[in-house]
């Protein structure tokens, strides 16, 4: 993989707003992970490629997309203050969202349910593996943000949870 191919790959990932990518071709392994505005891509190689300069970090213009996520996680009828109180559970992987453990089974959770941290909220199927997604906060499920059987992206909001008052 040469410098031009790496630059094209990084540009494509930025354009499609993909935050993590891994490619293994022969004895070359490339892993790119983008964070916030200040994070640069992390590229590792199994084969020494010391002569190849690193690609430029992602453009800082993508922070507005991340800032818009919390506003879509609250019900439209709620006041602006309530939007800020909601916790968003995001997909840790790319795959297919399933709200229940099997076809015809009851959903793991539905709006109005109380959940505890560590409780299973859904399953995301990725490459024929069923991955249970657990809540990272305790509180009330306000909204399920995706439909059953819908493909989801890494970092996509799945649930809006109103945290319990302490």
PDB file of C-alpha atoms in Angstrom:
ATOM      1  CA  UNK A   1       0.000   0.000   0.000  1.00  0.00           C
ATOM      2  CA  UNK A   2       1.576   3.264  -1.079  1.00  0.00           C
ATOM      3  CA  UNK A   3       1.150   6.818   0.192  1.00  0.00           C
ATOM      4  CA  UNK A   4      -1.399   7.725  -2.509  1.00  0.00           C
ATOM      5  CA  UNK A   5      -3.595   4.721  -1.657  1.00  0.00           C
ATOM      6  CA  UNK A   6      -3.455   5.599   2.054  1.00  0.00           C
ATOM      7  CA  UNK A   7      -4.391   9.213   1.377  1.00  0.00           C
ATOM      8  CA  UNK A   8      -7.330   8.133  -0.814  1.00  0.00           C
ATOM      9  CA  UNK A   9      -8.470   5.703   1.880  1.00  0.00           C
ATOM     10  CA  UNK A  10      -8.321   8.351   4.606  1.00  0.00           C
ATOM     11  CA  UNK A  11     -10.128  10.897   2.402  1.00  0.00           C
ATOM     12  CA  UNK A  12     -12.851   8.306   1.709  1.00  0.00           C
ATOM     13  CA  UNK A  13     -13.241   7.535   5.429  1.00  0.00           C
ATOM     14  CA  UNK A  14     -13.490  11.232   6.253  1.00  0.00           C
ATOM     15  CA  UNK A  15     -16.025  11.789   3.442  1.00  0.00           C
ATOM     16  CA  UNK A  16     -18.199   8.893   4.689  1.00  0.00           C
ATOM     17  CA  UNK A  17     -17.666   9.959   8.348  1.00  0.00           C
ATOM     18  CA  UNK A  18     -16.290   6.539   9.320  1.00  0.00           C
ATOM     19  CA  UNK A  19     -14.459   6.789  12.625  1.00  0.00           C
ATOM     20  CA  UNK A  20     -12.727   3.401  12.749  1.00  0.00           C
ATOM     21  CA  UNK A  21     -11.388   1.152   9.982  1.00  0.00           C
ATOM     22  CA  UNK A  22      -9.068  -1.843   9.810  1.00  0.00           C
ATOM     23  CA  UNK A  23      -7.627  -3.509   6.687  1.00  0.00           C
ATOM     24  CA  UNK A  24      -5.306  -6.482   6.414  1.00  0.00           C
ATOM     25  CA  UNK A  25      -3.851  -7.263   2.995  1.00  0.00           C
ATOM     26  CA  UNK A  26      -1.082  -9.844   2.913  1.00  0.00           C
ATOM     27  CA  UNK A  27       1.475  -8.863   5.509  1.00  0.00           C
ATOM     28  CA  UNK A  28       0.353  -5.215   5.625  1.00  0.00           C
ATOM     29  CA  UNK A  29      -2.107  -4.226   8.324  1.00  0.00           C
ATOM     30  CA  UNK A  30      -3.664  -0.744   8.416  1.00  0.00           C
ATOM     31  CA  UNK A  31      -5.832   0.497  11.286  1.00  0.00           C
ATOM     32  CA  UNK A  32      -7.295   3.994  11.231  1.00  0.00           C
ATOM     33  CA  UNK A  33      -9.225   5.423  14.173  1.00  0.00           C
ATOM     34  CA  UNK A  34     -10.550   8.957  14.221  1.00  0.00           C
ATOM     35  CA  UNK A  35     -11.669  10.693  17.418  1.00  0.00           C
ATOM     36  CA  UNK A  36     -12.554  14.336  17.929  1.00  0.00           C
ATOM     37  CA  UNK A  37     -11.095  17.343  16.161  1.00  0.00           C
ATOM     38  CA  UNK A  38      -7.606  16.865  17.605  1.00  0.00           C
ATOM     39  CA  UNK A  39      -7.214  13.135  17.033  1.00  0.00           C
ATOM     40  CA  UNK A  40      -5.024  12.027  14.153  1.00  0.00           C
ATOM     41  CA  UNK A  41      -5.449   8.693  12.373  1.00  0.00           C
ATOM     42  CA  UNK A  42      -3.575   5.810  13.955  1.00  0.00           C
ATOM     43  CA  UNK A  43      -1.907   3.756  11.240  1.00  0.00           C
ATOM     44  CA  UNK A  44       0.057   0.625  12.049  1.00  0.00           C
ATOM     45  CA  UNK A  45       1.971  -1.593   9.662  1.00  0.00           C
ATOM     46  CA  UNK A  46       3.147  -5.158  10.114  1.00  0.00           C
ATOM     47  CA  UNK A  47       5.754  -4.458   7.427  1.00  0.00           C
ATOM     48  CA  UNK A  48       8.237  -1.638   8.091  1.00  0.00           C
ATOM     49  CA  UNK A  49       7.322   1.366   5.984  1.00  0.00           C
ATOM     50  CA  UNK A  50       9.506   4.018   7.608  1.00  0.00           C
ATOM     51  CA  UNK A  51       9.962   5.889   4.322  1.00  0.00           C
ATOM     52  CA  UNK A  52       6.213   6.529   4.024  1.00  0.00           C
ATOM     53  CA  UNK A  53       5.083   9.824   5.654  1.00  0.00           C
ATOM     54  CA  UNK A  54       1.903   9.826   7.743  1.00  0.00           C
ATOM     55  CA  UNK A  55      -1.306  11.149   6.200  1.00  0.00           C
ATOM     56  CA  UNK A  56      -2.860  14.434   7.289  1.00  0.00           C
ATOM     57  CA  UNK A  57      -5.279  14.386  10.262  1.00  0.00           C
ATOM     58  CA  UNK A  58      -9.026  14.579   9.571  1.00  0.00           C
ATOM     59  CA  UNK A  59     -10.600  17.928   8.809  1.00  0.00           C
ATOM     60  CA  UNK A  60     -12.011  19.686  11.902  1.00  0.00           C
ATOM     61  CA  UNK A  61     -15.292  20.421  10.109  1.00  0.00           C
ATOM     62  CA  UNK A  62     -16.872  17.123  11.245  1.00  0.00           C
ATOM     63  CA  UNK A  63     -17.478  18.229  14.837  1.00  0.00           C
ATOM     64  CA  UNK A  64     -20.851  19.774  13.904  1.00  0.00           C
ATOM     65  CA  UNK A  65     -22.252  16.337  13.030  1.00  0.00           C
ATOM     66  CA  UNK A  66     -21.292  14.985  16.445  1.00  0.00           C
ATOM     67  CA  UNK A  67     -22.758  18.043  18.157  1.00  0.00           C
ATOM     68  CA  UNK A  68     -26.098  17.503  16.431  1.00  0.00           C
ATOM     69  CA  UNK A  69     -26.584  13.969  17.820  1.00  0.00           C
ATOM     70  CA  UNK A  70     -27.950  14.914  21.271  1.00  0.00           C
ATOM     71  CA  UNK A  71     -30.669  17.108  19.741  1.00  0.00           C
ATOM     72  CA  UNK A  72     -32.067  14.146  17.769  1.00  0.00           C
ATOM     73  CA  UNK A  73     -32.170  11.862  20.803  1.00  0.00           C
ATOM     74  CA  UNK A  74     -35.014  13.651  22.623  1.00  0.00           C
ATOM     75  CA  UNK A  75     -38.723  13.594  21.835  1.00  0.00           C
ATOM     76  CA  UNK A  76     -39.832  16.557  19.738  1.00  0.00           C
ATOM     77  CA  UNK A  77     -42.387  17.670  22.357  1.00  0.00           C
ATOM     78  CA  UNK A  78     -39.793  17.966  25.174  1.00  0.00           C
ATOM     79  CA  UNK A  79     -38.346  21.354  26.101  1.00  0.00           C
ATOM     80  CA  UNK A  80     -34.707  22.074  25.287  1.00  0.00           C
ATOM     81  CA  UNK A  81     -33.658  21.549  28.923  1.00  0.00           C
ATOM     82  CA  UNK A  82     -34.956  17.964  28.872  1.00  0.00           C
ATOM     83  CA  UNK A  83     -32.858  17.203  25.768  1.00  0.00           C
ATOM     84  CA  UNK A  84     -29.655  17.898  27.657  1.00  0.00           C
ATOM     85  CA  UNK A  85     -30.657  15.532  30.484  1.00  0.00           C
ATOM     86  CA  UNK A  86     -30.957  12.493  28.194  1.00  0.00           C
ATOM     87  CA  UNK A  87     -28.147   9.969  27.920  1.00  0.00           C
ATOM     88  CA  UNK A  88     -27.603   8.449  24.472  1.00  0.00           C
ATOM     89  CA  UNK A  89     -26.547   4.807  24.141  1.00  0.00           C
ATOM     90  CA  UNK A  90     -24.564   4.506  20.907  1.00  0.00           C
ATOM     91  CA  UNK A  91     -23.706   1.491  18.796  1.00  0.00           C
ATOM     92  CA  UNK A  92     -20.197   0.210  19.523  1.00  0.00           C
ATOM     93  CA  UNK A  93     -20.120  -1.696  16.215  1.00  0.00           C
ATOM     94  CA  UNK A  94     -21.496  -1.778  12.682  1.00  0.00           C
ATOM     95  CA  UNK A  95     -24.238  -4.354  12.145  1.00  0.00           C
ATOM     96  CA  UNK A  96     -27.965  -5.050  12.188  1.00  0.00           C
ATOM     97  CA  UNK A  97     -30.067  -3.903  15.171  1.00  0.00           C
ATOM     98  CA  UNK A  98     -32.453  -6.387  16.803  1.00  0.00           C
ATOM     99  CA  UNK A  99     -34.751  -5.310  19.630  1.00  0.00           C
ATOM    100  CA  UNK A 100     -35.529  -8.876  20.815  1.00  0.00           C
ATOM    101  CA  UNK A 101     -33.563 -12.079  21.436  1.00  0.00           C
ATOM    102  CA  UNK A 102     -35.388 -13.826  18.599  1.00  0.00           C
ATOM    103  CA  UNK A 103     -38.209 -13.509  16.061  1.00  0.00           C
ATOM    104  CA  UNK A 104     -41.578 -13.255  17.826  1.00  0.00           C
ATOM    105  CA  UNK A 105     -39.961 -12.651  21.248  1.00  0.00           C
ATOM    106  CA  UNK A 106     -40.695  -9.598  23.375  1.00  0.00           C
ATOM    107  CA  UNK A 107     -38.229  -6.691  23.014  1.00  0.00           C
ATOM    108  CA  UNK A 108     -35.457  -6.409  25.594  1.00  0.00           C
ATOM    109  CA  UNK A 109     -36.698  -2.892  26.449  1.00  0.00           C
ATOM    110  CA  UNK A 110     -39.359  -0.458  25.277  1.00  0.00           C
ATOM    111  CA  UNK A 111     -39.964   3.247  25.975  1.00  0.00           C
ATOM    112  CA  UNK A 112     -40.986   3.755  29.600  1.00  0.00           C
ATOM    113  CA  UNK A 113     -38.980   0.787  30.934  1.00  0.00           C
ATOM    114  CA  UNK A 114     -36.521   1.305  33.777  1.00  0.00           C
ATOM    115  CA  UNK A 115     -33.050  -0.057  33.023  1.00  0.00           C
ATOM    116  CA  UNK A 116     -29.933  -0.598  35.103  1.00  0.00           C
ATOM    117  CA  UNK A 117     -26.356  -0.130  33.956  1.00  0.00           C
ATOM    118  CA  UNK A 118     -25.205  -3.414  32.425  1.00  0.00           C
ATOM    119  CA  UNK A 119     -28.717  -4.503  31.406  1.00  0.00           C
ATOM    120  CA  UNK A 120     -29.056  -5.836  27.844  1.00  0.00           C
ATOM    121  CA  UNK A 121     -30.889  -3.340  25.610  1.00  0.00           C
ATOM    122  CA  UNK A 122     -30.625  -5.000  22.202  1.00  0.00           C
ATOM    123  CA  UNK A 123     -28.574  -7.252  19.957  1.00  0.00           C
ATOM    124  CA  UNK A 124     -26.428  -6.099  17.054  1.00  0.00           C
ATOM    125  CA  UNK A 125     -25.570  -8.803  14.558  1.00  0.00           C
ATOM    126  CA  UNK A 126     -22.181  -8.360  12.937  1.00  0.00           C
ATOM    127  CA  UNK A 127     -20.770 -11.014  10.619  1.00  0.00           C
ATOM    128  CA  UNK A 128     -23.186 -13.683  11.904  1.00  0.00           C
ATOM    129  CA  UNK A 129     -22.223 -12.956  15.536  1.00  0.00           C
ATOM    130  CA  UNK A 130     -24.920 -11.766  17.940  1.00  0.00           C
ATOM    131  CA  UNK A 131     -23.525  -9.010  20.192  1.00  0.00           C
ATOM    132  CA  UNK A 132     -25.567  -8.038  23.247  1.00  0.00           C
ATOM    133  CA  UNK A 133     -25.484  -4.277  23.780  1.00  0.00           C
ATOM    134  CA  UNK A 134     -25.741  -3.270  27.421  1.00  0.00           C
ATOM    135  CA  UNK A 135     -26.863   0.001  28.944  1.00  0.00           C
ATOM    136  CA  UNK A 136     -24.061   2.187  30.232  1.00  0.00           C
ATOM    137  CA  UNK A 137     -26.477   4.195  32.405  1.00  0.00           C
ATOM    138  CA  UNK A 138     -29.378   3.523  34.773  1.00  0.00           C
ATOM    139  CA  UNK A 139     -32.698   5.239  34.146  1.00  0.00           C
ATOM    140  CA  UNK A 140     -35.826   5.300  32.011  1.00  0.00           C
ATOM    141  CA  UNK A 141     -35.781   4.415  28.317  1.00  0.00           C
ATOM    142  CA  UNK A 142     -37.317   7.481  26.671  1.00  0.00           C
ATOM    143  CA  UNK A 143     -36.971   6.467  23.044  1.00  0.00           C
ATOM    144  CA  UNK A 144     -35.655   3.687  20.834  1.00  0.00           C
ATOM    145  CA  UNK A 145     -33.956   5.565  17.994  1.00  0.00           C
ATOM    146  CA  UNK A 146     -33.693   2.725  15.436  1.00  0.00           C
ATOM    147  CA  UNK A 147     -36.110   0.170  14.017  1.00  0.00           C
ATOM    148  CA  UNK A 148     -35.880  -3.599  14.381  1.00  0.00           C
ATOM    149  CA  UNK A 149     -33.774  -5.114  11.582  1.00  0.00           C
ATOM    150  CA  UNK A 150     -32.267  -1.738  10.625  1.00  0.00           C
ATOM    151  CA  UNK A 151     -28.543  -1.542   9.766  1.00  0.00           C
ATOM    152  CA  UNK A 152     -26.595   0.638  12.220  1.00  0.00           C
ATOM    153  CA  UNK A 153     -23.229   2.364  12.014  1.00  0.00           C
ATOM    154  CA  UNK A 154     -20.481   2.664  14.593  1.00  0.00           C
ATOM    155  CA  UNK A 155     -21.384   5.470  17.018  1.00  0.00           C
ATOM    156  CA  UNK A 156     -25.006   5.719  15.823  1.00  0.00           C
ATOM    157  CA  UNK A 157     -27.438   6.603  18.650  1.00  0.00           C
ATOM    158  CA  UNK A 158     -29.635   3.622  19.577  1.00  0.00           C
ATOM    159  CA  UNK A 159     -31.481   4.632  22.752  1.00  0.00           C
ATOM    160  CA  UNK A 160     -32.256   7.822  24.673  1.00  0.00           C
ATOM    161  CA  UNK A 161     -32.257   7.228  28.431  1.00  0.00           C
ATOM    162  CA  UNK A 162     -33.286   9.695  31.139  1.00  0.00           C
ATOM    163  CA  UNK A 163     -30.762   8.997  33.925  1.00  0.00           C
ATOM    164  CA  UNK A 164     -32.109   8.337  37.437  1.00  0.00           C
ATOM    165  CA  UNK A 165     -31.919  11.228  39.870  1.00  0.00           C
ATOM    166  CA  UNK A 166     -29.265  10.591  42.481  1.00  0.00           C
TER     167      UNK A 166
END
